[in-house]
Amino acid sequence: MSANSAANSVPHPTLIKVDPFIPADKQKGLHNRWHPDIPPIATVKPGQTFKIECVDWTGGQIGNNDCSDDVKNVDLTKVHNLSGPIAVEGTEPGDCLIVDILDVTPFEKMPWGFTGIFELENGGGLFAKEFRSRACKAIWDLNGVYASSRHIPGVRFAGVSHPGLIGTAPSPELLATWNKREGELIAAHADSVPPVAYPPEPRGAYVGQDLPKNVFEKIAKEGARTIPGREHGGNCDIKNLSKGSRCYFPVFVKGANLSVGDLHFSQGDGEMSFCGAIEMAGIITFSTSIIKGGVEKFGLKQPIFLPSPVDPMYSQKLVFEGLSVNINGDGKQFNMDASVAYKQAALNAIGYLQKLGYTREQAYLLLSAAPVESHVGAIVDSPNACVTLAVPTGIFDHDILPKPEGLTKKDFGQCAIRSDGVL
């Protein structure tokens, strides 16, 4: 090896370091609100490759154990602890920030993740009302590209690792727009359980920087919660926005101020159980570049992206249909409602998995975390939108296909539940 090899082997710098076992609100370089007044923690040049370490979305509130009391009692005012912001030199409002996601990996010292069903009154989820959701979880062991769980036996699948949450900082005007429109929605559904949206909440707000008291208080009072996705990106939970993807983000503030967190080892389309991915702490590798005036050039109302070239090869899938009719409930007819159709497809799949011996809770968690695919089949044939949910058969170590003699029902135990046994 030449004498220059060591000198020419320059590691990519880690700009934000965290410890996944220390509470997020004890660490620097993190924040859990969107606000233009949060200053960048670091600045990069376009073209530079760099690494960012991230805590899990709860900031270390969920443990690797066999009880879901931690999910039941999670503090949602503290969640989605993002690493950043990272400023990109030369970026101005109206530009397009290109972000290449080069890699996403768990920490070596934390080779596990979790999927959770959250309480109806504390988080909810797609079927929070239908199931009157009570806290459950599955811990997943992460072994190379594969995930398996002691709480959902008989399955093993390759993960599509990705950031659930990534976005640029809002301008003051965009932040005001978010808070106004979401506030109006909350006012129109004031008694909704779970809530239809989450307004600014000073309690639990955190910025891991030394800021003047008045600046922090303004951020805590006005800052948008990180729970939903918005025009800047945010918490969109798109499983194909994975390692190898290229993202095009609209820029609203000088420097763009990119933040990232909520890393997922794997997820199905829909992330239906609210905490429905395999949530993990880990390390993400980026490089960035700029297209000047890109918002105007591309009509960039929201981010666009190129999917990853890396995708698990599961060719055979069992596909469940859903229509905009509450077939699994009171039979009510809806008009072209794709959300209802998705729910019916998912309920049909859950019912099928129960015939194989999985509990409803295990099936709900599995369909959230495994690389299932959902597509809008038709959204034009009134009154019934059609949505499909495709479950890869290759993730199971047993045959799940329909047979003339019926399905073989096994005992797969149960996922982790509350210490009081309530489901």
Short mmCIF file of C-alpha atoms in Angstrom, two decimals:
data_model
loop_
_atom_site.label_atom_id
_atom_site.label_comp_id
_atom_site.label_asym_id
_atom_site.label_seq_id
_atom_site.Cartn_x
_atom_site.Cartn_y
_atom_site.Cartn_z
CA MET A 1 0.00 0.00 0.00
CA SER A 2 1.38 3.40 -0.96
CA ALA A 3 2.52 5.87 1.67
CA ASN A 4 -0.17 8.29 0.53
CA SER A 5 -3.06 5.89 1.20
CA ALA A 6 -3.54 6.91 4.82
CA ALA A 7 -3.23 10.62 4.01
CA ASN A 8 -5.76 10.27 1.19
CA SER A 9 -8.22 8.27 3.30
CA VAL A 10 -10.23 11.08 4.84
CA PRO A 11 -13.28 9.89 6.81
CA HIS A 12 -16.59 11.62 6.30
CA PRO A 13 -17.15 13.88 9.32
CA THR A 14 -19.92 13.27 11.85
CA LEU A 15 -21.44 16.70 12.45
CA ILE A 16 -23.87 15.75 15.21
CA LYS A 17 -23.13 13.02 17.76
CA VAL A 18 -25.75 11.60 20.13
CA ASP A 19 -26.06 8.73 22.59
CA PRO A 20 -29.23 6.67 22.00
CA PHE A 21 -29.36 5.64 25.67
CA ILE A 22 -29.37 9.20 27.07
CA PRO A 23 -32.67 11.17 27.07
CA ALA A 24 -32.88 13.51 24.10
CA ASP A 25 -33.48 16.58 26.25
CA LYS A 26 -30.05 16.08 27.84
CA GLN A 27 -28.19 16.26 24.50
CA LYS A 28 -26.90 18.94 22.15
CA GLY A 29 -27.73 19.31 18.47
CA LEU A 30 -31.38 18.20 18.75
CA HIS A 31 -34.74 19.98 18.53
CA ASN A 32 -38.38 18.90 18.55
CA ARG A 33 -40.17 21.89 17.05
CA TRP A 34 -40.05 23.55 13.60
CA HIS A 35 -39.20 27.25 13.80
CA PRO A 36 -37.13 29.64 11.65
CA ASP A 37 -35.35 31.07 14.72
CA ILE A 38 -33.59 27.78 15.56
CA PRO A 39 -30.01 28.51 14.44
CA PRO A 40 -27.99 25.92 12.50
CA ILE A 41 -25.83 23.66 14.64
CA ALA A 42 -23.36 23.20 11.76
CA THR A 43 -22.74 24.45 8.21
CA VAL A 44 -21.68 22.40 5.18
CA LYS A 45 -20.51 23.22 1.69
CA PRO A 46 -22.41 21.84 -1.30
CA GLY A 47 -20.92 18.52 -2.37
CA GLN A 48 -19.57 17.67 1.07
CA THR A 49 -20.44 14.21 2.43
CA PHE A 50 -21.26 14.13 6.14
CA LYS A 51 -22.88 11.98 8.79
CA ILE A 52 -25.57 12.82 11.33
CA GLU A 53 -26.41 10.71 14.38
CA CYS A 54 -30.05 10.50 15.47
CA VAL A 55 -31.88 9.32 18.58
CA ASP A 56 -35.09 7.36 18.09
CA TRP A 57 -38.23 9.47 17.62
CA THR A 58 -39.26 9.25 21.29
CA GLY A 59 -35.84 10.31 22.52
CA GLY A 60 -35.16 7.09 24.40
CA GLN A 61 -38.56 6.66 26.07
CA ILE A 62 -39.12 3.07 24.82
CA GLY A 63 -37.09 0.16 26.19
CA ASN A 64 -36.01 -3.27 24.96
CA ASN A 65 -38.22 -5.34 27.26
CA ASP A 66 -41.43 -7.39 27.23
CA CYS A 67 -43.93 -4.85 28.62
CA SER A 68 -45.66 -1.96 26.85
CA ASP A 69 -46.15 0.34 29.84
CA ASP A 70 -43.51 2.65 28.34
CA VAL A 71 -45.67 3.02 25.21
CA LYS A 72 -48.76 3.63 27.35
CA ASN A 73 -47.03 6.40 29.29
CA VAL A 74 -45.01 8.03 26.49
CA ASP A 75 -44.81 11.84 26.61
CA LEU A 76 -45.84 13.01 23.15
CA THR A 77 -44.92 16.64 23.87
CA LYS A 78 -41.26 15.59 23.69
CA VAL A 79 -41.26 13.47 20.55
CA HIS A 80 -39.63 13.62 17.13
CA ASN A 81 -36.27 14.75 18.38
CA LEU A 82 -34.53 15.89 15.21
CA SER A 83 -30.82 16.28 14.60
CA GLY A 84 -29.92 19.68 13.20
CA PRO A 85 -30.47 22.14 11.73
CA ILE A 86 -27.66 21.89 9.15
CA ALA A 87 -27.11 24.97 6.99
CA VAL A 88 -25.88 24.61 3.40
CA GLU A 89 -23.64 27.45 2.25
CA GLY A 90 -25.06 29.59 -0.53
CA THR A 91 -28.68 28.45 -0.18
CA GLU A 92 -31.38 31.13 -0.33
CA PRO A 93 -35.19 31.11 -0.13
CA GLY A 94 -36.63 29.96 -3.45
CA ASP A 95 -33.75 27.59 -4.14
CA CYS A 96 -34.06 23.82 -4.37
CA LEU A 97 -31.91 21.89 -1.93
CA ILE A 98 -30.84 18.51 -3.28
CA VAL A 99 -30.18 15.96 -0.55
CA ASP A 100 -28.65 12.60 -1.38
CA ILE A 101 -29.38 10.00 1.31
CA LEU A 102 -26.28 7.85 1.00
CA ASP A 103 -26.80 5.46 3.91
CA VAL A 104 -29.00 4.79 6.95
CA THR A 105 -27.81 2.37 9.65
CA PRO A 106 -28.57 1.56 13.29
CA PHE A 107 -25.93 2.17 15.94
CA GLU A 108 -23.64 -0.82 16.45
CA LYS A 109 -24.33 -0.64 20.19
CA MET A 110 -28.11 -0.62 19.65
CA PRO A 111 -29.00 -3.35 17.10
CA TRP A 112 -32.72 -3.28 17.85
CA GLY A 113 -35.81 -1.23 17.16
CA PHE A 114 -39.47 -1.18 18.11
CA THR A 115 -42.97 -0.91 16.68
CA GLY A 116 -45.83 0.29 18.86
CA ILE A 117 -49.61 0.43 19.06
CA PHE A 118 -50.40 3.60 20.95
CA GLU A 119 -53.29 4.26 23.31
CA LEU A 120 -56.52 5.73 21.94
CA GLU A 121 -56.10 8.66 24.33
CA ASN A 122 -52.33 9.06 23.85
CA GLY A 123 -51.31 8.96 20.22
CA GLY A 124 -53.92 6.83 18.55
CA GLY A 125 -53.24 5.22 15.18
CA LEU A 126 -55.24 4.21 12.12
CA PHE A 127 -57.51 1.85 14.06
CA ALA A 128 -57.42 3.68 17.41
CA LYS A 129 -61.20 4.05 17.51
CA GLU A 130 -62.13 0.72 15.92
CA PHE A 131 -59.84 -1.27 18.22
CA ARG A 132 -60.08 1.10 21.23
CA SER A 133 -56.32 0.85 21.09
CA ARG A 134 -54.33 -0.12 24.14
CA ALA A 135 -50.54 -0.04 24.26
CA CYS A 136 -48.67 -2.97 22.69
CA LYS A 137 -45.25 -3.24 21.12
CA ALA A 138 -42.83 -5.52 19.32
CA ILE A 139 -39.07 -5.36 19.75
CA TRP A 140 -37.16 -6.21 16.57
CA ASP A 141 -33.62 -7.57 16.46
CA LEU A 142 -31.68 -5.96 13.59
CA ASN A 143 -29.19 -8.40 12.10
CA GLY A 144 -27.50 -6.98 9.00
CA VAL A 145 -30.29 -6.21 6.53
CA TYR A 146 -32.80 -8.45 8.35
CA ALA A 147 -35.31 -7.86 11.15
CA SER A 148 -36.99 -10.49 13.31
CA SER A 149 -38.96 -10.26 16.55
CA ARG A 150 -39.51 -12.48 19.57
CA HIS A 151 -42.92 -10.82 19.82
CA ILE A 152 -44.06 -11.77 16.29
CA PRO A 153 -42.61 -15.24 15.56
CA GLY A 154 -42.42 -16.79 12.13
CA VAL A 155 -41.37 -13.71 10.15
CA ARG A 156 -38.06 -12.28 8.98
CA PHE A 157 -37.63 -9.60 6.38
CA ALA A 158 -35.13 -7.24 4.80
CA GLY A 159 -35.51 -3.64 5.87
CA VAL A 160 -35.88 -0.58 3.66
CA SER A 161 -34.05 1.81 6.00
CA HIS A 162 -35.03 5.46 5.71
CA PRO A 163 -35.60 8.69 7.63
CA GLY A 164 -39.25 9.00 8.59
CA LEU A 165 -38.74 12.72 9.09
CA ILE A 166 -36.58 15.06 7.01
CA GLY A 167 -37.16 18.64 5.97
CA THR A 168 -36.01 22.23 5.66
CA ALA A 169 -36.90 25.00 8.11
CA PRO A 170 -40.07 27.05 7.52
CA SER A 171 -40.08 30.79 7.00
CA PRO A 172 -42.00 32.89 9.55
CA GLU A 173 -44.80 33.24 6.98
CA LEU A 174 -45.01 29.50 6.32
CA LEU A 175 -44.97 28.71 10.04
CA ALA A 176 -47.85 31.15 10.59
CA THR A 177 -49.79 29.49 7.76
CA TRP A 178 -49.34 26.05 9.34
CA ASN A 179 -50.46 27.22 12.77
CA LYS A 180 -53.48 29.07 11.37
CA ARG A 181 -54.85 26.27 9.22
CA GLU A 182 -54.19 23.53 11.78
CA GLY A 183 -55.68 25.69 14.54
CA GLU A 184 -58.87 26.10 12.50
CA LEU A 185 -59.06 22.32 12.01
CA ILE A 186 -58.61 21.70 15.74
CA ALA A 187 -61.32 24.26 16.56
CA ALA A 188 -63.73 22.52 14.17
CA HIS A 189 -63.07 19.14 15.86
CA ALA A 190 -62.45 20.27 19.43
CA ASP A 191 -63.68 17.07 21.08
CA SER A 192 -61.94 14.58 18.77
CA VAL A 193 -60.17 11.61 20.42
CA PRO A 194 -57.44 11.16 19.31
CA PRO A 195 -56.91 14.82 18.29
CA VAL A 196 -57.12 15.76 14.61
CA ALA A 197 -53.92 17.82 14.96
CA TYR A 198 -51.48 19.05 17.58
CA PRO A 199 -51.10 22.82 18.16
CA PRO A 200 -47.94 24.55 19.41
CA GLU A 201 -47.21 23.42 22.97
CA PRO A 202 -44.48 25.03 25.09
CA ARG A 203 -44.47 22.03 27.47
CA GLY A 204 -41.87 19.55 26.28
CA ALA A 205 -40.35 21.90 23.69
CA TYR A 206 -36.60 21.44 23.39
CA VAL A 207 -33.70 22.99 21.50
CA GLY A 208 -30.30 21.52 22.35
CA GLN A 209 -28.43 24.81 22.00
CA ASP A 210 -27.60 27.68 24.34
CA LEU A 211 -30.17 30.26 23.24
CA PRO A 212 -31.24 33.55 24.81
CA LYS A 213 -34.28 32.96 27.02
CA ASN A 214 -36.57 35.15 24.89
CA VAL A 215 -35.59 33.28 21.71
CA PHE A 216 -36.28 29.89 23.24
CA GLU A 217 -39.61 31.05 24.67
CA LYS A 218 -40.67 32.31 21.23
CA ILE A 219 -39.72 28.97 19.63
CA ALA A 220 -41.58 27.03 22.34
CA LYS A 221 -44.69 29.21 22.00
CA GLU A 222 -44.89 29.31 18.19
CA GLY A 223 -42.97 26.23 17.02
CA ALA A 224 -44.87 23.75 14.89
CA ARG A 225 -45.08 20.22 16.23
CA THR A 226 -43.11 17.71 14.21
CA ILE A 227 -45.89 15.08 14.05
CA PRO A 228 -47.25 15.65 10.48
CA GLY A 229 -45.61 16.19 7.12
CA ARG A 230 -46.00 19.62 5.51
CA GLU A 231 -44.80 21.63 2.47
CA HIS A 232 -41.15 21.48 3.59
CA GLY A 233 -41.09 17.69 3.94
CA GLY A 234 -41.30 16.77 7.60
CA ASN A 235 -42.83 13.58 8.94
CA CYS A 236 -44.03 11.96 5.72
CA ASP A 237 -42.90 8.40 6.57
CA ILE A 238 -42.28 7.38 2.95
CA LYS A 239 -40.55 4.00 2.99
CA ASN A 240 -39.04 4.39 -0.49
CA LEU A 241 -37.28 7.60 0.55
CA SER A 242 -34.47 5.29 1.58
CA LYS A 243 -30.71 4.96 1.29
CA GLY A 244 -29.71 5.85 -2.25
CA SER A 245 -32.59 8.30 -2.71
CA ARG A 246 -32.16 11.81 -4.04
CA CYS A 247 -34.55 14.42 -2.59
CA TYR A 248 -35.45 17.88 -3.90
CA PHE A 249 -36.59 20.20 -1.09
CA PRO A 250 -37.99 23.73 -1.38
CA VAL A 251 -35.95 26.25 0.60
CA PHE A 252 -37.69 28.86 2.79
CA VAL A 253 -34.83 30.36 4.86
CA LYS A 254 -31.20 31.31 4.24
CA GLY A 255 -29.06 28.18 4.49
CA ALA A 256 -32.12 25.90 4.12
CA ASN A 257 -31.54 24.56 7.68
CA LEU A 258 -32.05 20.85 7.08
CA SER A 259 -33.11 18.61 9.98
CA VAL A 260 -33.58 14.85 10.15
CA GLY A 261 -34.73 12.19 12.60
CA ASP A 262 -37.27 9.43 13.22
CA LEU A 263 -35.06 6.84 11.50
CA HIS A 264 -36.80 3.62 10.44
CA PHE A 265 -35.20 0.24 9.80
CA SER A 266 -38.32 -0.88 7.93
CA GLN A 267 -41.91 0.17 7.33
CA GLY A 268 -44.97 -0.79 5.33
CA ASP A 269 -46.86 1.68 3.17
CA GLY A 270 -49.16 3.53 5.55
CA GLU A 271 -47.28 3.05 8.85
CA MET A 272 -50.72 2.32 10.23
CA SER A 273 -50.20 1.85 13.96
CA PHE A 274 -48.95 5.48 14.50
CA CYS A 275 -45.58 4.18 15.71
CA GLY A 276 -45.79 1.73 12.87
CA ALA A 277 -42.28 1.49 11.51
CA ILE A 278 -39.38 -0.31 13.10
CA GLU A 279 -38.23 2.77 14.95
CA MET A 280 -34.50 2.99 15.56
CA ALA A 281 -31.68 5.27 16.59
CA GLY A 282 -28.86 5.44 14.09
CA ILE A 283 -26.61 7.22 11.64
CA ILE A 284 -27.55 8.82 8.33
CA THR A 285 -25.08 9.90 5.64
CA PHE A 286 -25.85 12.87 3.35
CA SER A 287 -24.45 15.00 0.63
CA THR A 288 -26.13 18.14 -0.70
CA SER A 289 -26.20 20.46 -3.67
CA ILE A 290 -28.24 23.47 -4.76
CA ILE A 291 -30.35 24.43 -7.77
CA LYS A 292 -30.75 28.20 -7.71
CA GLY A 293 -34.36 29.30 -8.15
CA GLY A 294 -35.49 25.67 -8.12
CA VAL A 295 -38.86 26.38 -6.49
CA GLU A 296 -39.94 28.39 -9.54
CA LYS A 297 -38.15 26.18 -12.08
CA PHE A 298 -39.90 23.01 -10.90
CA GLY A 299 -43.14 24.38 -9.45
CA LEU A 300 -41.91 22.93 -6.16
CA LYS A 301 -44.91 23.12 -3.82
CA GLN A 302 -43.66 20.11 -1.83
CA PRO A 303 -40.54 17.91 -2.03
CA ILE A 304 -40.04 15.44 -4.86
CA PHE A 305 -37.60 12.53 -4.84
CA LEU A 306 -36.01 9.70 -6.75
CA PRO A 307 -36.52 6.35 -4.98
CA SER A 308 -33.62 4.25 -3.81
CA PRO A 309 -32.06 1.70 -6.19
CA VAL A 310 -31.99 -0.68 -3.19
CA ASP A 311 -35.24 -2.56 -2.57
CA PRO A 312 -35.94 -6.02 -1.10
CA MET A 313 -36.70 -8.66 -3.73
CA TYR A 314 -40.06 -10.09 -2.67
CA SER A 315 -41.67 -11.10 -5.95
CA GLN A 316 -44.73 -12.96 -4.66
CA LYS A 317 -47.30 -10.97 -2.70
CA LEU A 318 -50.76 -11.79 -1.38
CA VAL A 319 -52.88 -8.77 -2.22
CA PHE A 320 -55.90 -7.66 -0.19
CA GLU A 321 -58.47 -5.31 -1.69
CA GLY A 322 -60.37 -2.58 0.13
CA LEU A 323 -63.31 -0.43 -0.98
CA SER A 324 -64.77 2.79 0.38
CA VAL A 325 -67.45 0.79 2.18
CA ASN A 326 -67.17 -0.12 5.86
CA ILE A 327 -67.44 -3.83 5.08
CA ASN A 328 -65.72 -4.76 8.35
CA GLY A 329 -68.07 -2.58 10.40
CA ASP A 330 -71.53 -1.13 9.99
CA GLY A 331 -71.59 -1.43 6.18
CA LYS A 332 -71.77 2.35 5.61
CA GLN A 333 -71.18 3.53 2.04
CA PHE A 334 -68.61 6.31 1.56
CA ASN A 335 -68.01 8.33 -1.60
CA MET A 336 -64.59 7.76 -3.19
CA ASP A 337 -62.82 7.76 0.18
CA ALA A 338 -59.36 6.24 -0.26
CA SER A 339 -58.68 6.34 3.49
CA VAL A 340 -61.71 4.14 4.14
CA ALA A 341 -60.63 1.81 1.32
CA TYR A 342 -57.11 1.51 2.75
CA LYS A 343 -58.52 0.72 6.18
CA GLN A 344 -60.74 -2.01 4.75
CA ALA A 345 -57.81 -3.58 2.86
CA ALA A 346 -55.79 -3.54 6.07
CA LEU A 347 -58.64 -5.02 8.12
CA ASN A 348 -59.06 -7.76 5.53
CA ALA A 349 -55.33 -8.57 5.83
CA ILE A 350 -55.47 -8.49 9.65
CA GLY A 351 -58.43 -10.88 9.61
CA TYR A 352 -56.53 -13.26 7.33
CA LEU A 353 -53.42 -13.21 9.54
CA GLN A 354 -55.62 -14.00 12.53
CA LYS A 355 -56.77 -17.15 10.71
CA LEU A 356 -53.08 -18.16 10.65
CA GLY A 357 -52.85 -17.74 14.42
CA TYR A 358 -51.49 -14.22 14.87
CA THR A 359 -53.33 -12.03 17.37
CA ARG A 360 -54.98 -8.87 16.11
CA GLU A 361 -52.24 -6.85 17.82
CA GLN A 362 -49.44 -8.89 16.23
CA ALA A 363 -51.04 -8.56 12.79
CA TYR A 364 -51.49 -4.80 13.22
CA LEU A 365 -47.83 -4.38 14.19
CA LEU A 366 -46.56 -6.69 11.44
CA LEU A 367 -48.45 -4.92 8.65
CA SER A 368 -47.09 -1.60 9.96
CA ALA A 369 -43.44 -2.69 10.11
CA ALA A 370 -42.94 -5.17 7.24
CA PRO A 371 -42.33 -3.94 3.66
CA VAL A 372 -45.97 -4.24 2.55
CA GLU A 373 -47.03 -2.20 -0.47
CA SER A 374 -50.22 -0.21 -0.84
CA HIS A 375 -51.55 1.22 -4.09
CA VAL A 376 -54.60 3.16 -5.18
CA GLY A 377 -56.13 0.72 -7.63
CA ALA A 378 -58.93 3.02 -8.81
CA ILE A 379 -60.19 6.34 -7.56
CA VAL A 380 -62.57 7.11 -10.40
CA ASP A 381 -65.38 4.52 -10.21
CA SER A 382 -68.04 6.17 -8.06
CA PRO A 383 -68.79 5.50 -5.28
CA ASN A 384 -66.06 2.98 -4.50
CA ALA A 385 -62.40 3.88 -4.40
CA CYS A 386 -60.27 0.73 -4.47
CA VAL A 387 -57.01 0.45 -2.53
CA THR A 388 -54.78 -2.62 -2.30
CA LEU A 389 -52.44 -3.86 0.41
CA ALA A 390 -49.81 -6.39 -0.73
CA VAL A 391 -48.14 -8.65 1.83
CA PRO A 392 -44.91 -10.40 0.68
CA THR A 393 -45.29 -14.14 1.25
CA GLY A 394 -41.50 -14.57 1.46
CA ILE A 395 -41.26 -12.82 4.82
CA PHE A 396 -42.92 -15.81 6.53
CA ASP A 397 -41.18 -19.06 7.44
CA HIS A 398 -44.48 -20.91 6.82
CA ASP A 399 -46.91 -21.09 3.91
CA ILE A 400 -49.64 -18.45 4.14
CA LEU A 401 -51.35 -19.03 0.76
CA PRO A 402 -55.03 -20.04 0.56
CA LYS A 403 -55.51 -23.82 0.25
CA PRO A 404 -58.59 -26.00 -0.35
CA GLU A 405 -58.37 -27.43 3.16
CA GLY A 406 -58.13 -23.94 4.70
CA LEU A 407 -55.32 -22.33 6.64
CA THR A 408 -53.17 -23.97 9.30
CA LYS A 409 -53.60 -22.05 12.54
CA LYS A 410 -50.58 -21.96 14.85
CA ASP A 411 -49.91 -20.45 18.26
CA PHE A 412 -47.61 -17.42 17.88
CA GLY A 413 -48.05 -16.16 21.42
CA GLN A 414 -48.64 -12.44 21.83
CA CYS A 415 -46.69 -9.22 21.45
CA ALA A 416 -45.59 -7.18 24.47
CA ILE A 417 -48.67 -5.83 26.29
CA ARG A 418 -49.38 -3.68 29.35
CA SER A 419 -48.48 -4.96 32.80
CA ASP A 420 -52.18 -4.87 33.75
CA GLY A 421 -52.98 -7.19 30.82
CA VAL A 422 -55.51 -4.79 29.26
CA LEU A 423 -55.86 -5.00 25.46
#
